[in-house]
Coordinates of C-alpha atoms and ligand atoms in Angstrom, one line a residue:
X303 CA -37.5 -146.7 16.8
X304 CA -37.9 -144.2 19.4
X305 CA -40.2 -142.1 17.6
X306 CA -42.5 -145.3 17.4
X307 CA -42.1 -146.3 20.9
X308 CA -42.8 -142.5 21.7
X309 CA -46.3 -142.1 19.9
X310 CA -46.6 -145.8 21.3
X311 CA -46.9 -144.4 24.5
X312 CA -49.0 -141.5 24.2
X313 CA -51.3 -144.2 22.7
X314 CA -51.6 -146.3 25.5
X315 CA -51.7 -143.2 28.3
X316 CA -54.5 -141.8 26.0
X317 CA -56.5 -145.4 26.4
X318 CA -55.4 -145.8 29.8
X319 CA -55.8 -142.5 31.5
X320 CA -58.6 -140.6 29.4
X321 CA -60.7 -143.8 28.7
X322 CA -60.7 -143.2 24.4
X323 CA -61.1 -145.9 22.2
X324 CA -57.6 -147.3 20.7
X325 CA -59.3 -147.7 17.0
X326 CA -59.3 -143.7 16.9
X327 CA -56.5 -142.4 19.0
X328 CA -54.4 -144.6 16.4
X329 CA -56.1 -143.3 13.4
X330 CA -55.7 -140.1 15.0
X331 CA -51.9 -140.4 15.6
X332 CA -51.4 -142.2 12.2
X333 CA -53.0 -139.5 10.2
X334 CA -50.3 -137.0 11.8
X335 CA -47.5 -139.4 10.3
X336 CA -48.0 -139.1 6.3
X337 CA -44.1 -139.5 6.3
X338 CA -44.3 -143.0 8.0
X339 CA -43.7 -146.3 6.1
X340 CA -46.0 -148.8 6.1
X341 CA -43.8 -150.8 8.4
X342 CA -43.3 -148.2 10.8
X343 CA -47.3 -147.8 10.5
X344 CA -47.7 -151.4 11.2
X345 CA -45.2 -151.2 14.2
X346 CA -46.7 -148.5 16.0
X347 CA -49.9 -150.7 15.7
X348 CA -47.8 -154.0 17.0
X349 CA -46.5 -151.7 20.0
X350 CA -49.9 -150.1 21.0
X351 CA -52.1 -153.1 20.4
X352 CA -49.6 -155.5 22.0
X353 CA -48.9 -153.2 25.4
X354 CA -52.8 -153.5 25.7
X355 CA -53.3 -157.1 24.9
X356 CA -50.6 -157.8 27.8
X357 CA -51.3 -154.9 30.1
X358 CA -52.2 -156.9 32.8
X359 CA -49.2 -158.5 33.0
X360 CA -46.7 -155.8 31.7
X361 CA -48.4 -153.9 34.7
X362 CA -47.9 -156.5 37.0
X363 CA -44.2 -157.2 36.0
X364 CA -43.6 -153.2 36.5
X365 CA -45.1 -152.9 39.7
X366 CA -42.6 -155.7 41.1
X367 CA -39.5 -153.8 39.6
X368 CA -40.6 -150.3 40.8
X369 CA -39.8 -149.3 44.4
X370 CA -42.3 -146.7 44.6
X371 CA -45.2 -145.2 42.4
X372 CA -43.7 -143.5 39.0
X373 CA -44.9 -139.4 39.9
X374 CA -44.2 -138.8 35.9
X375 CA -47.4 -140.8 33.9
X376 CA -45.4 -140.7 30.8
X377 CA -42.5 -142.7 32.4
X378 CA -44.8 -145.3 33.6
X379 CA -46.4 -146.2 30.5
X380 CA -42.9 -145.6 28.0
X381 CA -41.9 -148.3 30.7
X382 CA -44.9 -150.5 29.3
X383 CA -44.5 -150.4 25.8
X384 CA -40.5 -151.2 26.5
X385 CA -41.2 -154.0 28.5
X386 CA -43.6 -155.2 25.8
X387 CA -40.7 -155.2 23.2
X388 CA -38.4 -156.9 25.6
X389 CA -41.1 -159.4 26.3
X390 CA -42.6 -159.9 23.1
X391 CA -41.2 -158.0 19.7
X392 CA -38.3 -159.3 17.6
X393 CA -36.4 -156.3 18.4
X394 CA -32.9 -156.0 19.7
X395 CA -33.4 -155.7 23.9
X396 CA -30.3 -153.3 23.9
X397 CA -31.4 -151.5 21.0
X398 CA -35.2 -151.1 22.9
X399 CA -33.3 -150.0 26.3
X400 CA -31.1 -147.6 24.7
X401 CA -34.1 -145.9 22.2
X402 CA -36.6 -146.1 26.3
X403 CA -33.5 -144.1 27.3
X404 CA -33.0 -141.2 25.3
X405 CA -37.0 -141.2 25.0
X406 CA -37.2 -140.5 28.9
X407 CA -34.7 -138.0 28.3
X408 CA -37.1 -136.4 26.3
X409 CA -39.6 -136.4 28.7
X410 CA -38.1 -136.2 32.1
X411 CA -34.1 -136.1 32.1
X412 CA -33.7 -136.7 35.7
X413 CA -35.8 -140.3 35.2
X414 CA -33.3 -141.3 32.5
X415 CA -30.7 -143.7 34.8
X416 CA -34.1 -145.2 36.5
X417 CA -35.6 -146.3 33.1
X418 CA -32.2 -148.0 32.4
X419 CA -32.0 -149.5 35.8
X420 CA -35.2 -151.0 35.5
X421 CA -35.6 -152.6 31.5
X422 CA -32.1 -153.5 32.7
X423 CA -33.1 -155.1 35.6
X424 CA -36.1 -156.8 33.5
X425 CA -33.7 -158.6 31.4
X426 CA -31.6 -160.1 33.9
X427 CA -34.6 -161.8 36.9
X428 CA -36.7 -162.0 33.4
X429 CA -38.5 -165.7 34.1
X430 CA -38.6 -165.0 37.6
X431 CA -40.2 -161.5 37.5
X432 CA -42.9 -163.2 34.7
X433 CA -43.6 -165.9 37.3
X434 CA -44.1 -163.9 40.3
X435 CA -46.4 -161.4 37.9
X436 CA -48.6 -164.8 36.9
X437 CA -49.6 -165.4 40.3
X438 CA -52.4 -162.7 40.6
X439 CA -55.4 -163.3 38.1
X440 CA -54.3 -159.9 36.5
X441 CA -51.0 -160.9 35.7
X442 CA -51.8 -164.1 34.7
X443 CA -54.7 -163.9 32.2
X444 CA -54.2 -160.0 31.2
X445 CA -58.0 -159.0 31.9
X446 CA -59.2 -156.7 35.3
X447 CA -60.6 -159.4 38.2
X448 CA -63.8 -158.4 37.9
X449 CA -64.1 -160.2 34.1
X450 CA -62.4 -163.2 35.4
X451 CA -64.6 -163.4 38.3
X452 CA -67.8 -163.1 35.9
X453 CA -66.5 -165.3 33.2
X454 CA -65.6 -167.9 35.7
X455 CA -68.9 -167.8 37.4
X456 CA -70.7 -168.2 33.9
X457 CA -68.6 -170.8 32.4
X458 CA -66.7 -172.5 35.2
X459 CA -63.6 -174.6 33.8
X460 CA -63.7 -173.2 30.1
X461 CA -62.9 -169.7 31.3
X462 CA -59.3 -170.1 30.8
X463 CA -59.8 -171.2 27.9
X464 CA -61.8 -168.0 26.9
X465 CA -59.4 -165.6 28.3
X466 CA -57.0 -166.9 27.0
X467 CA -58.6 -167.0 23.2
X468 CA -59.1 -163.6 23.8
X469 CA -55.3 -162.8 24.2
X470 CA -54.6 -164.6 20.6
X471 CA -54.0 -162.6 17.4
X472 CA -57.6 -162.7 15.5
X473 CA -57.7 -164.6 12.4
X474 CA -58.4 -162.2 9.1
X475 CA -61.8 -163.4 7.4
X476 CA -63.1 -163.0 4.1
X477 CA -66.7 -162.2 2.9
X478 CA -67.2 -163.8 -0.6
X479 CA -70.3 -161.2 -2.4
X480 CA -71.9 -164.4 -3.7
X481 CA -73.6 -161.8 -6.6
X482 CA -70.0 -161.9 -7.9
X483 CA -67.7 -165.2 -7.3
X484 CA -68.5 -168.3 -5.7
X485 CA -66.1 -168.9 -2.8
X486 CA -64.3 -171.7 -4.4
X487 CA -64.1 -169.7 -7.5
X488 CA -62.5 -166.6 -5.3
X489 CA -60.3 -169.2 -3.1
X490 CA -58.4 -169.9 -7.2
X491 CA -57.7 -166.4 -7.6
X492 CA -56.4 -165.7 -3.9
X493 CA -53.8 -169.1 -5.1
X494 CA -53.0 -167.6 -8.0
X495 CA -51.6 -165.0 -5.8
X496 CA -49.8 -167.2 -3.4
X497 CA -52.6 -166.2 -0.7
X498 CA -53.1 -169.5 1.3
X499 CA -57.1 -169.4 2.5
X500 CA -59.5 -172.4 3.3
X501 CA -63.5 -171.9 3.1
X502 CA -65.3 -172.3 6.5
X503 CA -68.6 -171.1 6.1
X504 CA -70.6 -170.8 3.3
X505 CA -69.2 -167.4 2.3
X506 CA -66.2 -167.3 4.5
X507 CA -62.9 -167.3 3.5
X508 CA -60.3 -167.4 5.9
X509 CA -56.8 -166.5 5.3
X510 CA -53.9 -168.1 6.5
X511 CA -52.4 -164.5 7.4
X512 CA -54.1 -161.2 7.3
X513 CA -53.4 -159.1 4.4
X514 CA -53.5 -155.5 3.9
X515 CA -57.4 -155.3 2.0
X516 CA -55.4 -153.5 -1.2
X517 CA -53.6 -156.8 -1.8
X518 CA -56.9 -158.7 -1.9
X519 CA -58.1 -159.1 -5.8
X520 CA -61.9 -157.1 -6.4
X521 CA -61.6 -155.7 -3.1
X522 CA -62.6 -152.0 -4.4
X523 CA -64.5 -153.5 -7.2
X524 CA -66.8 -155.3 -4.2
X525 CA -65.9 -158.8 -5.0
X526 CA -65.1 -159.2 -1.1
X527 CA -65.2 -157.5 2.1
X528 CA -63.6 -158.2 5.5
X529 CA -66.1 -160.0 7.7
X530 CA -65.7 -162.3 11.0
X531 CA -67.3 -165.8 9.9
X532 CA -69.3 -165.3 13.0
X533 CA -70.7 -161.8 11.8
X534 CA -71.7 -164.1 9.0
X535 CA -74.2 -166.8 10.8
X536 CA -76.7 -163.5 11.1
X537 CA -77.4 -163.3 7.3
X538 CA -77.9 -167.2 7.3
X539 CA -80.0 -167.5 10.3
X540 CA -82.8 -164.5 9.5
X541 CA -83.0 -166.1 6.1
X542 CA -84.8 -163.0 4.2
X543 CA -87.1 -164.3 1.4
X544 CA -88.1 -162.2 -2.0
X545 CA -89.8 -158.7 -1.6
X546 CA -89.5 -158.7 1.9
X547 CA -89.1 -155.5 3.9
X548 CA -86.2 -155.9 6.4
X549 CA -85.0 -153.7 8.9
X550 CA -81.4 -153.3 9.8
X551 CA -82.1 -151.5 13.1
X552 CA -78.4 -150.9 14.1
X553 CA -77.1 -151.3 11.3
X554 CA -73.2 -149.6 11.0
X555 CA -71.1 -150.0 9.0
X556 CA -73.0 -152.1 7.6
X557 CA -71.4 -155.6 7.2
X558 CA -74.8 -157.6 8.2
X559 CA -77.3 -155.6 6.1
X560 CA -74.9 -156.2 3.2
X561 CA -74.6 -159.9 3.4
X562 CA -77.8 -160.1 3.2
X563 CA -78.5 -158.1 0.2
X564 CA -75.8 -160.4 -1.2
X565 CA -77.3 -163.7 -0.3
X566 CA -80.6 -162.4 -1.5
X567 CA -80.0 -161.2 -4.8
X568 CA -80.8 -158.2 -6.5
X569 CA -83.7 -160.0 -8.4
X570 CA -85.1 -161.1 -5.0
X571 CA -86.5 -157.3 -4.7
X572 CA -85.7 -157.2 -0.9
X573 CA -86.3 -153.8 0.8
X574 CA -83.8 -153.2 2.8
X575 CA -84.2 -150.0 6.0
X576 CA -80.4 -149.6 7.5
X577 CA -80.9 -147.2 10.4
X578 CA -78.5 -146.0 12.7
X579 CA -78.0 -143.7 15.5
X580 CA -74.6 -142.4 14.6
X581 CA -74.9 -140.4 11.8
X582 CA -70.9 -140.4 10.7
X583 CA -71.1 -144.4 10.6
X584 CA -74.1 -144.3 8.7
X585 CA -72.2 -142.7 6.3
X586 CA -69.9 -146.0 6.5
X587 CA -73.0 -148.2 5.8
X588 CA -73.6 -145.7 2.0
X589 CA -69.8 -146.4 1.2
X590 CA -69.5 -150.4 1.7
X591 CA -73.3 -150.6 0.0
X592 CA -72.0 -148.4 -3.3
X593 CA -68.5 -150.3 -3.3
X594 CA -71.1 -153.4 -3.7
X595 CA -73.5 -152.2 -6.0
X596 CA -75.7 -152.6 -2.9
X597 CA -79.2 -150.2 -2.0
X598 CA -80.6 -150.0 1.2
X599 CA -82.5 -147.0 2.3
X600 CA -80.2 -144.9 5.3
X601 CA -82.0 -143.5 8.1
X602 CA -80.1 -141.9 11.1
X603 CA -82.4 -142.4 14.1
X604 CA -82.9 -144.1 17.4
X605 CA -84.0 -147.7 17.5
X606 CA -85.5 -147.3 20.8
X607 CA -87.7 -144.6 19.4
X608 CA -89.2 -145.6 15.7
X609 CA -91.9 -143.0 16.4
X610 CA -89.2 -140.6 15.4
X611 CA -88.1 -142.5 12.3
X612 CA -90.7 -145.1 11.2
X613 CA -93.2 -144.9 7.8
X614 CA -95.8 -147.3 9.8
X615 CA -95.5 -150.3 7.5
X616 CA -94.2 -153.4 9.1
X617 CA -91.2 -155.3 8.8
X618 CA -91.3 -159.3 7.7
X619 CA -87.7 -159.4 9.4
X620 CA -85.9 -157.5 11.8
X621 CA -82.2 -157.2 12.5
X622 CA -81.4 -156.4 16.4
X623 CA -77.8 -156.1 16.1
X624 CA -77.7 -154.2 19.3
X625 CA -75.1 -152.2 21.0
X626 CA -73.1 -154.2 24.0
X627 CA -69.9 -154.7 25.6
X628 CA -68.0 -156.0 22.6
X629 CA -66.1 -158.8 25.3
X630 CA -66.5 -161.2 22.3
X631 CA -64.3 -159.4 20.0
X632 CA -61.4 -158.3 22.4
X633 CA -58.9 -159.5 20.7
X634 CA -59.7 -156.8 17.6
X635 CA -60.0 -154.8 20.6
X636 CA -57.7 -155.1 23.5
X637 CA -58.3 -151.5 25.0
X638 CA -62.3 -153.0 25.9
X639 CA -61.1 -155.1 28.4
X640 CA -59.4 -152.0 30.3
X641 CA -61.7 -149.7 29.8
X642 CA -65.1 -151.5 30.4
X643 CA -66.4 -151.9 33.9
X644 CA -68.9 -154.5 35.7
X645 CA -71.8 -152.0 36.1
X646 CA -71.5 -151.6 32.0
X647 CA -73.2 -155.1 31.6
X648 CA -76.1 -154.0 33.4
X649 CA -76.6 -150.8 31.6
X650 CA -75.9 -152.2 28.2
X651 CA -78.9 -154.9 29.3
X652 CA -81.1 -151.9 30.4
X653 CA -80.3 -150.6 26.1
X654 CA -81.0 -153.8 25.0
X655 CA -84.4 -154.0 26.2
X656 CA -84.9 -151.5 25.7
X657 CA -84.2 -151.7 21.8
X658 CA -86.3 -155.0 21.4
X659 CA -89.5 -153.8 23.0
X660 CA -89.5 -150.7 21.2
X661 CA -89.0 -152.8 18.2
X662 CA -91.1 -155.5 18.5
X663 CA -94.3 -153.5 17.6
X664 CA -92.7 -153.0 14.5
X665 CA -92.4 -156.7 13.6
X666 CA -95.4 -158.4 10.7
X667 CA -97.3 -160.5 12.0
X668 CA -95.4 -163.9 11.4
X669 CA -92.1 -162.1 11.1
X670 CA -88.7 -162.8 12.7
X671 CA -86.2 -160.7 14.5
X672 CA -82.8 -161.7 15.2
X673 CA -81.0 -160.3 17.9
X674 CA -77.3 -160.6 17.8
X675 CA -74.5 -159.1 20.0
X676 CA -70.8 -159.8 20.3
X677 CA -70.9 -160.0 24.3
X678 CA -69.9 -163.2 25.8
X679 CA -72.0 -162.6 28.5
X680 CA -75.0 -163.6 30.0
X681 CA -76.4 -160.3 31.4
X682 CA -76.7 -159.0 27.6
X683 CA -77.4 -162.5 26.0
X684 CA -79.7 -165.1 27.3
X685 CA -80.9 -163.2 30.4
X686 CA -82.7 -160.3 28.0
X687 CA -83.8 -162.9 25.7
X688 CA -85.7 -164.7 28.8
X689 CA -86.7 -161.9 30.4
X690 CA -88.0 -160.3 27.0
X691 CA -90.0 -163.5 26.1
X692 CA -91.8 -163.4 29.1
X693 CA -92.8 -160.0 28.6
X694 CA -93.8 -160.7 25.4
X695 CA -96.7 -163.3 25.1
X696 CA -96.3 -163.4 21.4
X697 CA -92.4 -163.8 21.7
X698 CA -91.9 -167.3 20.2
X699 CA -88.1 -168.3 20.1
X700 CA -86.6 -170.6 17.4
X701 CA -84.5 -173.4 17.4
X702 CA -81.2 -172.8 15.9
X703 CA -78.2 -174.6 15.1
X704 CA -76.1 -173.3 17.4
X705 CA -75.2 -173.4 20.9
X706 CA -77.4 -171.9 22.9
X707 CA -74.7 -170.2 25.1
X708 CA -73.4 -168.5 21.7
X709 CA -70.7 -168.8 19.5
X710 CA -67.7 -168.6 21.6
X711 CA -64.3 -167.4 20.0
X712 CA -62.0 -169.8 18.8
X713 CA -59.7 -170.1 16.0
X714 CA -61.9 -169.2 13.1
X715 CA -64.4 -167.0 14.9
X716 CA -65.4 -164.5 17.1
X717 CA -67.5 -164.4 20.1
X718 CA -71.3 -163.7 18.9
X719 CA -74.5 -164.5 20.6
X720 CA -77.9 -164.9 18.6
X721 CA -81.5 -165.5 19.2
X722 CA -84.3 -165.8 16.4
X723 CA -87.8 -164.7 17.7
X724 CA -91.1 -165.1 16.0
X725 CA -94.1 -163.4 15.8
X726 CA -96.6 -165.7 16.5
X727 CA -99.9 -163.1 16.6
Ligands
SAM1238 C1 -72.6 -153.9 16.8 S1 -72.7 -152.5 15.9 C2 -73.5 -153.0 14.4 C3 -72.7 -153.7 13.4 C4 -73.4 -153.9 12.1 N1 -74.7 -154.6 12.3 C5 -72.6 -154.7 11.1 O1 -72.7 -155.9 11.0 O2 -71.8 -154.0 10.4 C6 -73.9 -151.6 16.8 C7 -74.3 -150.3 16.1 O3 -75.5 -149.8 16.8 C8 -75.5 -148.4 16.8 N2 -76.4 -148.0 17.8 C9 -76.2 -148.0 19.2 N3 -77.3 -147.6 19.8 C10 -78.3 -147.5 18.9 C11 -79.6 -147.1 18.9 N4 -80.3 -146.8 20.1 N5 -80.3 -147.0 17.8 C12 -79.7 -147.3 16.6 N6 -78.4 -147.6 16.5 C13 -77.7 -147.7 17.6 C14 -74.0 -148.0 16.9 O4 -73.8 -146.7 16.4 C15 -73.3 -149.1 16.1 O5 -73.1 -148.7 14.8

């Protein structure tokens, strides 16, 4: 277990410290452990995953049972992911102290008998040390103050409720490719398996439990794909007739222009632009089209400059699925709520603008454009929105069915925010 609460740490400090994104340095780490089993894969996960989703606390907790700052990094965040198993895993708490142990004496011998003293010292004022850690906002909901503050202001006595949806494990969601199996049709062969799902969306499958994608029947052969349910209002709500020409304008890795293609059909004739900036997940987008027997033409370019990338002909529908914070999916990505900062909001806002009014010239007259983003937060939602159609004389937005503040996450979805403009000269 060591060895996994080891690379455990170097995780976390590589989040913490440098700032990277926990999707890669895990990748990253993982790729170096061919040997590894697929349980001890799935347990670094748990351990690096879980020390973020809690860090607030964990740090909190640590800061009460240390004496005086830790001078050796490594120490401090080993300490974490120990703490986390103590707190949270299955695992034996003697058999975590002794394995955070001879891991310190790995790293710094002389820290050894400190490490004990303290995971010992952990297990013995345990409910007291949790309760004194709950009393500052950090400790309590496991997010920095500044988001509390913010989500607090914008949604007053349903912020706790938020923050703490964002803590939760995130429910594993199917896309049915409607070209291939109807979702009742798909929900027999996932019982024939033993795979308890329900259908909550017109496509959308949700599992009981996630499931590694190889167990999933007509995965690779593009019968499903993995896909939040609230990823899945965007294909509904742009509502792309036959032979249109539709833009995707950030369109990686491709999960919204597919669902699209999929609910229009192949005989529809839609023509389907994916563009993205980022040329190695544009190469994402080509791999989930082909394992759906999808087209879409692929253009790697910036969608606040089209004049680099754009034929001239007009779009009847536009996708903005524009870069943001992500706060809406933090619980697929725990390290975002350490590593973003306040001032991000603003500069994300700034992008966002900047993306619609270079699009909006591109637009049919007529047309639509649906912006989407997974922030929960009004800077990137409905402030740009308002501020955009009052830039915009010929900005007309739609009436949807949904909230206006967004979809905010709950048990079978994430956090999303939409807003359907029209064209009107
Ligand atoms: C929220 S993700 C899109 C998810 C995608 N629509 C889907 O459903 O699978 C945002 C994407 O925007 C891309 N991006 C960021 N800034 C961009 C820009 N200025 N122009 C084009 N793409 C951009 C990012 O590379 C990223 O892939």
């Amino acid at each position: 277990m060591h060895n996994i609460q080891l690379a455990a740490t170097q995780i976390v400090q590589q989040v913490l410290v440098e700032g990277r994104n926990l999707n890669q340095v895990l990748d990253e780490s993982l790729r170096r452990k061919s040997v590894w089993t697929p349980a001890q894969r799935a347990a670094l996960q748990d351990l690096s995953y879980g020390t973020l989703r809690f860090y607030g606390q964990l740090n909190a907790v640590l800061n009460l049972l240390l004496h005086k700052h830790l001078t050796d990094q490594r120490i401090t965040y080993l300490l974490l992911v120990a703490l986390y198993q103590l707190q949270y895993s299955k695992a034996a708490q003697h058999a975590v102290v002794d394995y955070a142990v001879r891991s310190a004496d790995m790293l710094n011998p002389k820290i050894r008998g400190l490490v004990n003293a303290i995971l010992r010292n952990f297990l013995r004022n345990q409910a007291e040390l949790l309760a004194q850690a709950a009393l500052s906002a950090e400790g309590r909901f496991n997010y920095p103050v500044w988001w509390i503050d913010e989500l607090r202001a914008q949604y007053g006595e349903r912020a706790t409720a938020l923050l703490d949806a964002g803590n939760q494990h995130p429910p594993m969601t199917l896309r049915v490719n409607r070209q291939r199996a109807t979702t009742a049709e798909y929900l027999e062969q996932l019982a024939a398996l033993g795979i308890a799902a329900r259908c909550i969306e017109p496509d959308a499958v949700l599992l009981d439990k996630p499931l590694s994608v190889d167990k999933l029947p007509g995965f690779f052969d593009g019968v499903v794909s993995v896909q939040d349910a609230g990823a899945q209002y965007a294909a509904r709500l742009l509502d792309v007739g036959k032979g249109m020409r539709v833009l995707d304008a950030c369109a990686a890795p491709g999960g919204k222009a597919a669902h699209i293609l999929e609910r229009a059909g192949v005989a529809a004739g839609v023509e389907m632009v994916a563009l993205d900036k980022d040329e190695k997940r544009l190469q994402r987008v080509a791999e989930n089209l082909q394992r759906l027997d999808l087209s879409a033409t692929l253009l790697c370019g910036d969608a606040a400059h089209p004049g680099e990338w754009w034929d001239g002909k007009p779009f009847e529908r536009i996708l903005a699925d524009v870069p943001c914070s992500a706060t809406g999916v933090v619980r697929r990505h725990p390290d975002i709520k350490w590593l973003r900062r306040k001032k991000d909001l603003a500069s994300f806002a700034r992008q966002q603008a900047e993306i619609l009014d270079a699009l909006w010239p591109l637009l049919a007259s007529g047309g639509q454009l649906l912006y989407a983003t997974c922030s929960i937060f009004n800077q990137e939602n409905q402030e740009v929105i308002d501020s955009f159609v009052v830039r915009q004389a010929d900005a007309l937005r739609l009436p949807m069915d949904l909230p206006q503040q967004g979809l905010l996450p709950n048990d079978q979805h994430d956090g999303f925010f939409y807003a359907l403009l029209q064209k009107t000269a």
